[in-house]
Short mmCIF file of C-alpha atoms in Angstrom, two decimals:
data_model
loop_
_atom_site.label_atom_id
_atom_site.label_comp_id
_atom_site.label_asym_id
_atom_site.label_seq_id
_atom_site.Cartn_x
_atom_site.Cartn_y
_atom_site.Cartn_z
CA MET A 1 142.63 -76.17 50.37
CA SER A 2 139.26 -76.48 48.73
CA ALA A 3 135.97 -76.51 50.55
CA ALA A 4 135.27 -80.12 49.49
CA PHE A 5 138.18 -81.44 51.57
CA ASP A 6 137.72 -79.19 54.54
CA PRO A 7 136.82 -81.43 57.56
CA ARG A 8 134.87 -78.56 59.10
CA HIS A 9 132.57 -78.41 56.09
CA ARG A 10 130.11 -81.30 55.75
CA SER A 11 128.11 -81.29 52.56
CA ALA A 12 125.85 -84.18 53.57
CA GLU A 13 124.83 -84.24 57.21
CA ILE A 14 123.67 -87.60 58.55
CA ASN A 15 120.32 -87.23 60.19
CA ARG A 16 120.22 -89.93 62.87
CA TRP A 17 116.44 -89.77 63.24
CA GLU A 18 115.95 -90.27 59.53
CA VAL A 19 118.19 -93.34 59.56
CA TYR A 20 116.34 -94.66 62.62
CA TRP A 21 112.90 -94.28 61.01
CA ASP A 22 114.13 -95.66 57.66
CA GLY A 23 115.24 -98.82 59.50
CA ARG A 24 111.91 -99.12 61.30
CA ARG A 25 110.03 -98.67 58.00
CA ALA A 26 112.13 -101.39 56.38
CA ILE A 27 111.41 -103.80 59.25
CA ALA A 28 107.67 -103.02 59.18
CA LEU A 29 107.47 -103.46 55.40
CA SER A 30 109.36 -106.76 55.61
CA ALA A 31 106.99 -108.04 58.29
CA LEU A 32 103.96 -106.94 56.27
CA ALA A 33 105.31 -108.65 53.14
CA ALA A 34 105.92 -111.88 55.08
CA PHE A 35 102.38 -111.76 56.53
CA LEU A 36 100.80 -111.15 53.13
CA LEU A 37 102.82 -113.93 51.51
CA THR A 38 101.80 -116.36 54.26
CA PHE A 39 98.15 -115.34 53.97
CA ILE A 40 98.12 -115.77 50.19
CA VAL A 41 99.78 -119.19 50.35
CA CYS A 42 97.37 -120.38 53.07
CA ALA A 43 94.36 -119.14 51.13
CA PHE A 44 95.19 -121.40 48.19
CA VAL A 45 96.19 -124.55 50.09
CA PRO A 46 93.20 -126.90 50.32
CA LYS A 47 92.01 -127.52 53.84
CA GLN A 48 92.05 -131.12 55.09
CA PHE A 49 89.99 -132.48 57.96
CA THR A 50 90.35 -135.90 59.56
CA ALA A 51 87.79 -137.79 61.64
CA ALA A 52 88.33 -141.13 63.36
CA ASP A 53 86.30 -143.96 64.85
CA ARG A 54 87.71 -146.69 67.03
CA VAL A 55 86.34 -150.21 67.01
CA ALA A 56 87.26 -152.73 69.69
CA ILE A 57 87.55 -156.35 68.50
CA ASN A 58 86.50 -158.75 71.26
CA ILE A 59 86.26 -162.55 71.36
CA ARG A 60 83.35 -164.16 73.22
CA PRO A 61 84.36 -166.69 75.86
CA GLY A 62 84.30 -170.24 74.63
CA SER A 63 86.42 -173.31 75.04
CA THR A 64 89.73 -171.45 74.95
CA GLY A 65 91.57 -170.16 78.00
CA ILE A 66 91.49 -166.55 79.22
CA GLY A 67 94.95 -165.72 77.86
CA ASP A 68 93.94 -166.89 74.39
CA PHE A 69 91.18 -164.26 74.12
CA ALA A 70 93.63 -161.37 74.07
CA VAL A 71 95.88 -163.06 71.50
CA LEU A 72 92.96 -164.03 69.27
CA ALA A 73 91.38 -160.57 69.49
CA SER A 74 94.70 -158.93 68.62
CA GLU A 75 95.22 -161.25 65.64
CA LEU A 76 91.64 -160.66 64.45
CA ALA A 77 92.15 -156.90 64.74
CA ASN A 78 95.32 -157.13 62.63
CA GLN A 79 93.43 -159.13 59.98
CA SER A 80 90.44 -156.78 60.14
CA VAL A 81 92.55 -153.84 58.97
CA ASN A 82 92.18 -155.24 55.44
CA PHE A 83 88.42 -155.77 55.79
CA VAL A 84 87.70 -152.06 56.33
CA THR A 85 88.67 -151.25 52.74
CA ALA A 86 87.15 -154.43 51.25
CA ASP A 87 84.50 -154.11 48.54
CA ALA A 88 81.85 -155.58 50.88
CA VAL A 89 82.34 -152.60 53.22
CA VAL A 90 83.33 -149.74 50.91
CA ASN A 91 80.77 -150.29 48.11
CA PRO A 92 77.60 -150.00 50.23
CA ALA A 93 79.10 -147.10 52.18
CA ALA A 94 79.99 -145.28 48.95
CA ASN A 95 76.47 -145.89 47.60
CA GLU A 96 74.94 -144.43 50.75
CA LEU A 97 77.27 -141.41 50.57
CA GLY A 98 76.73 -140.91 46.83
CA ILE A 99 80.42 -141.10 45.88
CA SER A 100 82.54 -143.62 44.02
CA PRO A 101 84.06 -146.52 45.95
CA GLY A 102 87.52 -145.59 44.65
CA GLN A 103 87.24 -142.05 45.98
CA LEU A 104 86.06 -143.27 49.39
CA ARG A 105 88.77 -145.93 49.57
CA SER A 106 91.44 -143.30 48.84
CA GLU A 107 90.26 -141.22 51.82
CA ILE A 108 90.38 -144.09 54.34
CA SER A 109 93.33 -145.06 56.51
CA VAL A 110 93.16 -147.93 59.00
CA GLY A 111 95.49 -149.26 61.66
CA THR A 112 95.54 -150.86 65.05
CA VAL A 113 96.05 -148.84 68.20
CA ASN A 114 99.31 -149.79 69.93
CA ALA A 115 99.09 -153.35 68.54
CA GLU A 116 95.99 -153.95 70.63
CA ASN A 117 92.61 -155.25 69.60
CA VAL A 118 91.36 -151.77 68.69
CA LEU A 119 91.03 -150.55 65.10
CA ASP A 120 91.54 -146.88 64.31
CA ILE A 121 89.50 -145.96 61.20
CA ARG A 122 90.28 -142.50 59.80
CA VAL A 123 88.85 -140.52 56.90
CA THR A 124 90.52 -137.39 55.51
CA ASP A 125 88.57 -134.95 53.33
CA GLY A 126 87.89 -131.27 52.75
CA GLY A 127 85.08 -130.59 55.22
CA PRO A 128 84.38 -131.41 58.86
CA ALA A 129 80.78 -132.54 58.35
CA GLU A 130 81.72 -134.73 55.39
CA VAL A 131 84.51 -136.58 57.18
CA LEU A 132 82.30 -137.32 60.19
CA LYS A 133 79.56 -138.72 57.98
CA LYS A 134 82.04 -140.78 55.96
CA VAL A 135 83.86 -142.28 58.94
CA HIS A 136 80.61 -143.16 60.70
CA THR A 137 79.19 -144.75 57.54
CA ILE A 138 82.35 -146.81 56.94
CA THR A 139 82.36 -147.92 60.58
CA LYS A 140 78.68 -148.89 60.41
CA TYR A 141 79.20 -151.10 57.34
CA PHE A 142 82.40 -152.57 58.79
CA VAL A 143 80.61 -153.59 61.99
CA GLU A 144 77.75 -155.11 59.95
CA TYR A 145 80.25 -157.01 57.79
CA MET A 146 82.16 -158.35 60.78
CA GLY A 147 78.92 -159.32 62.52
CA ALA A 148 77.72 -161.26 59.49
CA ARG A 149 81.13 -162.86 58.97
CA TYR A 150 81.74 -164.05 62.53
CA SER A 151 78.29 -164.60 64.06
#
């Protein structure tokens, strides 16, 4: 019987500690690679910030009944969603901000809050200071437009 087939002779001993540490190194390197990949991807994704203003649409008491105020205010709020992005609101706001009306209009999203008489005006852009200034400027010109239209 040759030495290669002798069960008492082991040519390659398995070192359990070496296998243990090789496994730990593989796990650590995998975790490091995942972290670095995530960091690199996040570094190149543009950051987006959103700011919002809420505007309540109210109807002054007149000849209609109390229940009609809520219905009229809700209907006016639904119609006003389109006014926020109208030229009469966006153009002066864009001029004040020094950007094109098309760019500003593309950053605006408007909706009503829970189908109530509250408008939710949102602006999404790349910086926190810029979005605050833009949303406040849009809201200012919207309120002026609505005041002139319905006073």
